Amino acid sequence: MRCIGVLTSGGDNPGLNACIRSVVRMGLGMGLEVMGIRRGYAGLIDGEIDEMDSRSVSGIIGRGGTMLGTARCPEFHEERGRKQALRSLNRFGIDGLVVIGGNGSLTGALELGRLGFPVIGVPSTIDNDVNGTDIALGVDTALNTIVDAIDKIKDTASSHNRAFLIEVMGRNSGYLALASGLAGGAELVLCPEFETPLETIAQTIEDDYVRGKSHAIIIVAEGWKPGTLKLAQQLNEHPDSVGFSVRVTQLGHVQRGGSASAFDRILATRLGASAVRELVAGNGGHMVGWVRSEATLTPLEEAVAFTKTLDPRLVKLNQIMAQ
Ligand code: F6P
């Protein structure tokens, strides 16, 4: 292998730049040429590709976002788009590719691999739902951002004796809600993976009020149905039945930005470096994940076969801690 490419795809997060830096510097250290592909698969199809050197990744280890840009690319789901991508790879002399992204992006990597091109995936999504890794890039930083917000909201919630619905990201995954609920000492966590009836929610908040708690913090995942705003409306329609008055904070994309945590920087550096080593060793078609504190290979097919489910022990633990 003489020349490798690297791209970031799907939702951004603060671990991406550290991983790009690691791929570039490990690649150069192994005597390879390294090409940066802009805007994920969209830039690969359009040939937006530049040679990288050590200086082009200076000063980015902690910076949020992705210096290469990212995109969600519907054309790549079509065979025509993937063949166009292959042509770009050939045109720029790239003979191995590192794809940094979540489930959709890794499925794209698998499809490209099926056309015979060596690709290694690195899991990166704040949803932490990629199979074959204990943790994906960006999760730790996003969690720290959420917990910081919960702590701040608790200050005002306690002063006014209010219940707060704090909405966190996760269209299909309740991981961030569950983990931030545990770390932030939430009274209740609502995830898309399980139904929680309105009566149970109202009863929990009322019980907290009756037991003399100064506030109630309810973490709601973005994908929970019928949704945070609807829930707030329903609870506020019956203020006497819940005790606290209810306020809402939707954290939104603030969770995806900011300076990367030390953990994310180290994880990204280690997974990026492993990705390059594995590509050169001929292990294309795999994802490099983080399992029991080691970089571990999982076939891309397995990595994208299903999304990880929530650990029921954590759900139970959250309920016990919320008493
Ligand atoms: O997949 C990561 C994620 O942040 C989800 O938690 C969220 O639902 C989604 O991306 C938001 O995507 P977008 O930024 O494209 O609106």
Short mmCIF file of C-alpha atoms and ligand atoms in Angstrom, two decimals:
data_model
loop_
_atom_site.label_atom_id
_atom_site.label_comp_id
_atom_site.label_asym_id
_atom_site.label_seq_id
_atom_site.Cartn_x
_atom_site.Cartn_y
_atom_site.Cartn_z
CA MET A 1 0.00 0.00 0.00
CA ARG A 2 1.35 3.38 -1.03
CA CYS A 3 -1.41 5.93 -0.49
CA ILE A 4 -4.38 6.02 1.89
CA GLY A 5 -7.40 8.31 2.12
CA VAL A 6 -9.38 9.43 5.15
CA LEU A 7 -12.90 10.83 5.37
CA THR A 8 -15.39 11.75 8.08
CA SER A 9 -19.05 11.02 7.43
CA GLY A 10 -22.43 11.44 9.12
CA GLY A 11 -22.99 13.51 12.28
CA ASP A 12 -19.89 15.37 13.45
CA ASN A 13 -18.49 15.21 16.98
CA PRO A 14 -15.42 16.46 18.83
CA GLY A 15 -13.41 13.23 18.40
CA LEU A 16 -13.10 13.53 14.62
CA ASN A 17 -10.21 15.95 14.30
CA ALA A 18 -8.03 13.99 16.71
CA CYS A 19 -8.73 10.87 14.65
CA ILE A 20 -7.92 12.58 11.32
CA ARG A 21 -4.66 13.83 12.86
CA SER A 22 -3.82 10.35 14.04
CA VAL A 23 -4.52 8.74 10.65
CA VAL A 24 -2.43 11.37 8.86
CA ARG A 25 0.55 11.18 11.20
CA MET A 26 0.52 7.40 11.52
CA GLY A 27 0.23 7.11 7.74
CA LEU A 28 3.12 9.49 7.15
CA GLY A 29 5.12 7.72 9.87
CA MET A 30 4.65 4.45 7.98
CA GLY A 31 5.91 6.04 4.77
CA LEU A 32 2.50 6.39 3.11
CA GLU A 33 0.98 9.29 1.25
CA VAL A 34 -2.22 10.47 2.94
CA MET A 35 -5.14 12.14 1.17
CA GLY A 36 -7.90 14.02 2.98
CA ILE A 37 -11.36 13.64 1.41
CA ARG A 38 -13.71 16.56 2.04
CA ARG A 39 -17.45 16.29 2.91
CA GLY A 40 -17.47 12.52 3.45
CA TYR A 41 -18.76 10.29 0.66
CA ALA A 42 -20.15 13.34 -1.17
CA GLY A 43 -16.63 14.75 -1.56
CA LEU A 44 -15.34 11.31 -2.53
CA ILE A 45 -17.88 11.12 -5.37
CA ASP A 46 -17.04 14.68 -6.46
CA GLY A 47 -13.26 14.20 -6.16
CA GLU A 48 -12.75 16.83 -3.43
CA ILE A 49 -9.44 15.34 -2.33
CA ASP A 50 -6.20 16.98 -1.13
CA GLU A 51 -2.86 15.64 -0.04
CA MET A 52 -2.25 16.03 3.71
CA ASP A 53 1.01 16.60 5.51
CA SER A 54 1.91 16.70 9.16
CA ARG A 55 1.34 20.47 9.34
CA SER A 56 -2.13 20.25 7.82
CA VAL A 57 -3.32 18.60 11.05
CA SER A 58 -1.48 20.89 13.47
CA GLY A 59 -3.42 22.28 16.40
CA ILE A 60 -6.62 20.31 15.81
CA ILE A 61 -6.41 17.54 18.41
CA GLY A 62 -8.96 19.13 20.74
CA ARG A 63 -11.01 21.12 18.28
CA GLY A 64 -14.67 20.17 17.76
CA GLY A 65 -16.20 19.55 14.33
CA THR A 66 -14.18 18.06 11.50
CA MET A 67 -11.54 19.88 9.47
CA LEU A 68 -12.49 17.70 6.49
CA GLY A 69 -16.18 18.52 6.70
CA THR A 70 -18.87 15.87 6.74
CA ALA A 71 -22.17 15.11 5.03
CA ARG A 72 -24.96 12.59 4.91
CA CYS A 73 -24.82 11.34 1.31
CA PRO A 74 -27.90 9.63 -0.23
CA GLU A 75 -26.08 9.11 -3.61
CA PHE A 76 -23.68 6.73 -1.91
CA HIS A 77 -26.59 4.40 -1.11
CA GLU A 78 -26.88 3.82 -4.87
CA GLU A 79 -24.46 1.58 -6.75
CA ARG A 80 -23.90 4.38 -9.27
CA GLY A 81 -22.60 6.67 -6.50
CA ARG A 82 -20.29 4.00 -5.12
CA LYS A 83 -18.82 3.28 -8.57
CA GLN A 84 -18.21 7.01 -9.03
CA ALA A 85 -16.45 7.00 -5.65
CA LEU A 86 -14.26 4.10 -6.80
CA ARG A 87 -13.29 6.07 -9.88
CA SER A 88 -12.21 9.02 -7.69
CA LEU A 89 -10.14 6.71 -5.49
CA ASN A 90 -8.37 5.33 -8.58
CA ARG A 91 -7.90 8.77 -10.10
CA PHE A 92 -6.11 10.03 -6.96
CA GLY A 93 -4.06 6.85 -6.60
CA ILE A 94 -5.61 5.96 -3.24
CA ASP A 95 -5.33 2.27 -2.43
CA GLY A 96 -6.82 2.09 1.06
CA LEU A 97 -9.45 4.14 2.91
CA VAL A 98 -10.23 5.00 6.53
CA VAL A 99 -13.90 5.89 7.09
CA ILE A 100 -14.73 7.60 10.39
CA GLY A 101 -18.48 7.57 11.08
CA GLY A 102 -21.55 5.95 12.58
CA ASN A 103 -23.81 3.13 11.40
CA GLY A 104 -24.81 4.63 8.04
CA SER A 105 -21.22 5.59 7.19
CA LEU A 106 -19.90 2.17 8.18
CA THR A 107 -22.56 0.52 6.01
CA GLY A 108 -21.17 2.64 3.16
CA ALA A 109 -17.67 1.39 4.03
CA LEU A 110 -18.93 -2.20 3.90
CA GLU A 111 -20.49 -1.62 0.47
CA LEU A 112 -17.27 -0.10 -0.86
CA GLY A 113 -15.35 -3.06 0.55
CA ARG A 114 -17.72 -5.39 -1.31
CA LEU A 115 -16.57 -3.77 -4.55
CA GLY A 116 -13.09 -4.99 -3.67
CA PHE A 117 -11.64 -1.81 -2.14
CA PRO A 118 -9.74 -2.05 1.20
CA VAL A 119 -11.62 0.01 3.80
CA ILE A 120 -11.28 0.23 7.57
CA GLY A 121 -13.99 1.85 9.69
CA VAL A 122 -13.65 3.82 12.93
CA PRO A 123 -16.87 4.12 14.99
CA SER A 124 -17.89 7.69 15.61
CA THR A 125 -21.31 8.72 16.87
CA ILE A 126 -22.48 10.36 20.06
CA ASP A 127 -25.39 7.84 20.02
CA ASN A 128 -22.94 5.07 21.01
CA ASP A 129 -25.00 2.46 19.21
CA VAL A 130 -22.36 0.87 16.94
CA ASN A 131 -21.93 -2.84 17.52
CA GLY A 132 -18.32 -4.01 18.12
CA THR A 133 -17.15 -1.13 20.29
CA ASP A 134 -17.77 -0.27 23.93
CA ILE A 135 -17.61 3.40 23.10
CA ALA A 136 -17.53 5.46 19.90
CA LEU A 137 -15.74 8.75 19.23
CA GLY A 138 -17.55 11.79 20.61
CA VAL A 139 -19.63 10.01 23.24
CA ASP A 140 -17.50 11.04 26.21
CA THR A 141 -17.37 14.71 25.23
CA ALA A 142 -21.12 14.84 24.51
CA LEU A 143 -21.84 13.21 27.87
CA ASN A 144 -19.68 15.74 29.69
CA THR A 145 -21.48 18.57 27.89
CA ILE A 146 -24.86 17.17 28.92
CA VAL A 147 -23.84 16.57 32.53
CA ASP A 148 -22.52 20.12 32.78
CA ALA A 149 -25.92 21.36 31.54
CA ILE A 150 -27.80 19.11 33.98
CA ASP A 151 -25.74 20.44 36.89
CA LYS A 152 -26.50 24.02 35.88
CA ILE A 153 -30.20 23.35 35.37
CA LYS A 154 -30.39 21.65 38.77
CA ASP A 155 -29.22 24.87 40.43
CA THR A 156 -32.14 26.85 39.07
CA ALA A 157 -34.59 23.92 39.35
CA SER A 158 -33.88 23.56 43.08
CA SER A 159 -34.15 27.28 43.72
CA HIS A 160 -37.63 27.41 42.17
CA ASN A 161 -38.77 23.89 43.09
CA ARG A 162 -39.37 22.93 39.48
CA ALA A 163 -39.33 19.82 37.36
CA PHE A 164 -37.22 20.06 34.21
CA LEU A 165 -37.52 18.00 31.07
CA ILE A 166 -34.04 18.05 29.53
CA GLU A 167 -34.02 16.77 25.97
CA VAL A 168 -30.80 15.15 24.75
CA MET A 169 -29.86 13.79 21.32
CA GLY A 170 -30.72 10.29 20.20
CA ARG A 171 -33.32 9.86 17.48
CA ASN A 172 -33.26 6.07 17.82
CA SER A 173 -30.89 5.56 20.71
CA GLY A 174 -31.45 6.21 24.41
CA TYR A 175 -27.79 5.76 25.33
CA LEU A 176 -27.01 9.43 25.93
CA ALA A 177 -30.21 9.86 27.95
CA LEU A 178 -29.48 6.83 30.11
CA ALA A 179 -25.80 7.56 30.68
CA SER A 180 -26.34 11.26 31.35
CA GLY A 181 -29.23 10.39 33.65
CA LEU A 182 -26.90 8.18 35.67
CA ALA A 183 -24.10 10.75 35.73
CA GLY A 184 -26.41 13.69 36.39
CA GLY A 185 -28.55 12.05 39.08
CA ALA A 186 -31.80 12.32 37.12
CA GLU A 187 -35.10 11.29 38.65
CA LEU A 188 -36.34 9.69 35.42
CA VAL A 189 -35.00 8.80 31.98
CA LEU A 190 -37.23 8.44 28.91
CA CYS A 191 -35.73 6.51 25.98
CA PRO A 192 -37.09 5.60 22.52
CA GLU A 193 -36.36 1.93 23.30
CA PHE A 194 -39.11 1.60 25.91
CA GLU A 195 -42.53 3.09 26.48
CA THR A 196 -43.25 5.04 29.65
CA PRO A 197 -46.93 5.95 30.12
CA LEU A 198 -47.85 9.52 31.03
CA GLU A 199 -49.39 8.30 34.31
CA THR A 200 -46.07 6.72 35.38
CA ILE A 201 -44.18 9.90 34.57
CA ALA A 202 -46.66 12.12 36.42
CA GLN A 203 -46.67 9.72 39.38
CA THR A 204 -42.85 9.68 39.56
CA ILE A 205 -42.68 13.48 39.58
CA GLU A 206 -45.41 13.72 42.19
CA ASP A 207 -43.69 11.12 44.39
CA ASP A 208 -40.49 13.16 44.20
CA TYR A 209 -42.43 16.25 45.23
CA VAL A 210 -44.17 14.50 48.11
CA ARG A 211 -40.88 13.04 49.36
CA GLY A 212 -39.56 16.58 49.67
CA LYS A 213 -37.14 16.66 46.76
CA SER A 214 -36.30 20.21 45.74
CA HIS A 215 -36.50 19.41 42.02
CA ALA A 216 -37.13 16.62 39.52
CA ILE A 217 -34.85 16.15 36.51
CA ILE A 218 -36.28 14.08 33.67
CA ILE A 219 -33.93 13.31 30.78
CA VAL A 220 -35.81 12.77 27.53
CA ALA A 221 -34.13 11.30 24.44
CA GLU A 222 -34.95 13.20 21.25
CA GLY A 223 -36.63 10.13 19.74
CA TRP A 224 -38.88 9.36 22.70
CA LYS A 225 -42.58 9.44 21.77
CA PRO A 226 -44.81 11.42 22.02
CA GLY A 227 -41.99 13.95 22.46
CA THR A 228 -40.66 16.41 25.03
CA LEU A 229 -42.89 19.38 24.21
CA LYS A 230 -46.06 17.29 24.16
CA LEU A 231 -45.11 15.80 27.53
CA ALA A 232 -44.47 19.26 29.02
CA GLN A 233 -47.86 20.41 27.77
CA GLN A 234 -49.62 17.37 29.23
CA LEU A 235 -47.91 17.73 32.60
CA ASN A 236 -48.62 21.46 32.79
CA GLU A 237 -52.29 20.82 32.07
CA HIS A 238 -52.49 19.07 35.46
CA PRO A 239 -50.14 21.06 37.73
CA ASP A 240 -51.80 19.82 40.92
CA SER A 241 -51.19 16.20 40.05
CA VAL A 242 -47.39 16.59 39.74
CA GLY A 243 -46.59 19.19 42.41
CA PHE A 244 -43.70 20.89 40.62
CA SER A 245 -44.27 23.24 37.74
CA VAL A 246 -42.53 21.99 34.62
CA ARG A 247 -39.95 23.65 32.36
CA VAL A 248 -38.17 22.37 29.24
CA THR A 249 -34.60 22.65 27.98
CA GLN A 250 -33.71 21.13 24.60
CA LEU A 251 -29.94 20.90 24.43
CA GLY A 252 -29.79 20.27 20.68
CA HIS A 253 -26.58 20.55 18.70
CA VAL A 254 -24.62 22.05 21.57
CA GLN A 255 -24.05 18.37 22.44
CA ARG A 256 -22.08 17.78 19.25
CA GLY A 257 -19.64 20.70 19.54
CA GLY A 258 -16.93 21.96 21.86
CA SER A 259 -13.46 20.96 22.84
CA ALA A 260 -12.83 17.19 22.91
CA SER A 261 -12.40 15.55 26.31
CA ALA A 262 -9.03 13.95 27.12
CA PHE A 263 -10.67 10.53 26.82
CA ASP A 264 -11.97 11.28 23.31
CA ARG A 265 -8.57 12.62 22.21
CA ILE A 266 -6.82 9.46 23.39
CA LEU A 267 -9.49 7.14 21.99
CA ALA A 268 -9.44 8.91 18.62
CA THR A 269 -5.65 8.84 18.48
CA ARG A 270 -5.47 5.16 19.31
CA LEU A 271 -8.26 4.06 16.96
CA GLY A 272 -6.97 6.23 14.10
CA ALA A 273 -3.47 4.79 14.45
CA SER A 274 -4.80 1.22 14.64
CA ALA A 275 -6.95 1.81 11.56
CA VAL A 276 -3.87 2.69 9.51
CA ARG A 277 -1.86 -0.26 10.84
CA GLU A 278 -4.71 -2.68 10.10
CA LEU A 279 -5.23 -1.28 6.60
CA VAL A 280 -1.56 -1.78 5.81
CA ALA A 281 -1.65 -5.25 7.36
CA GLY A 282 -4.33 -6.21 4.83
CA ASN A 283 -7.27 -6.19 7.24
CA GLY A 284 -9.63 -4.10 5.12
CA GLY A 285 -13.30 -4.91 5.59
CA HIS A 286 -13.08 -4.42 9.37
CA MET A 287 -13.92 -1.77 11.93
CA VAL A 288 -11.43 -0.90 14.66
CA GLY A 289 -13.44 -0.63 17.87
CA TRP A 290 -12.59 -0.20 21.54
CA VAL A 291 -13.37 -3.31 23.56
CA ARG A 292 -12.20 -3.77 27.16
CA SER A 293 -9.65 -0.95 26.73
CA GLU A 294 -8.05 -2.43 23.60
CA ALA A 295 -8.34 -1.62 19.93
CA THR A 296 -10.19 -4.61 18.47
CA LEU A 297 -11.15 -5.68 14.94
CA THR A 298 -14.76 -6.51 14.06
CA PRO A 299 -15.83 -7.39 10.50
CA LEU A 300 -17.80 -4.43 9.09
CA GLU A 301 -20.62 -6.85 8.32
CA GLU A 302 -20.99 -7.59 12.03
CA ALA A 303 -20.50 -3.98 13.09
CA VAL A 304 -23.50 -2.84 11.04
CA ALA A 305 -25.64 -5.98 11.37
CA PHE A 306 -27.62 -4.38 14.21
CA THR A 307 -27.40 -1.40 16.54
CA LYS A 308 -26.43 -1.91 20.16
CA THR A 309 -29.28 -2.07 22.66
CA LEU A 310 -29.36 -0.42 26.07
CA ASP A 311 -27.87 -2.35 28.97
CA PRO A 312 -30.89 -3.32 31.15
CA ARG A 313 -28.62 -3.29 34.24
CA LEU A 314 -28.05 0.43 33.74
CA VAL A 315 -31.76 1.05 33.33
CA LYS A 316 -32.36 -0.72 36.66
CA LEU A 317 -29.47 1.07 38.35
CA ASN A 318 -30.87 4.42 37.28
CA GLN A 319 -34.23 3.55 38.86
CA ILE A 320 -32.58 2.59 42.15
CA MET A 321 -30.42 5.73 42.25
CA ALA A 322 -33.40 7.97 41.53
CA GLN A 323 -35.15 7.13 44.83
O1 F6P B 1 -26.52 10.31 14.98
C1 F6P B 1 -26.04 11.34 15.77
C2 F6P B 1 -27.11 12.38 16.01
O2 F6P B 1 -26.54 13.43 16.76
C3 F6P B 1 -28.38 11.87 16.68
O3 F6P B 1 -28.29 11.74 18.07
C4 F6P B 1 -29.37 12.93 16.27
O4 F6P B 1 -30.68 12.43 16.36
C5 F6P B 1 -28.95 13.23 14.87
O5 F6P B 1 -27.57 12.93 14.79
C6 F6P B 1 -29.19 14.64 14.42
O6 F6P B 1 -28.78 14.76 13.10
P1 F6P B 1 -28.66 16.13 12.31
O7 F6P B 1 -27.53 16.91 12.90
O8 F6P B 1 -28.38 15.72 10.91
O9 F6P B 1 -29.95 16.84 12.51
#
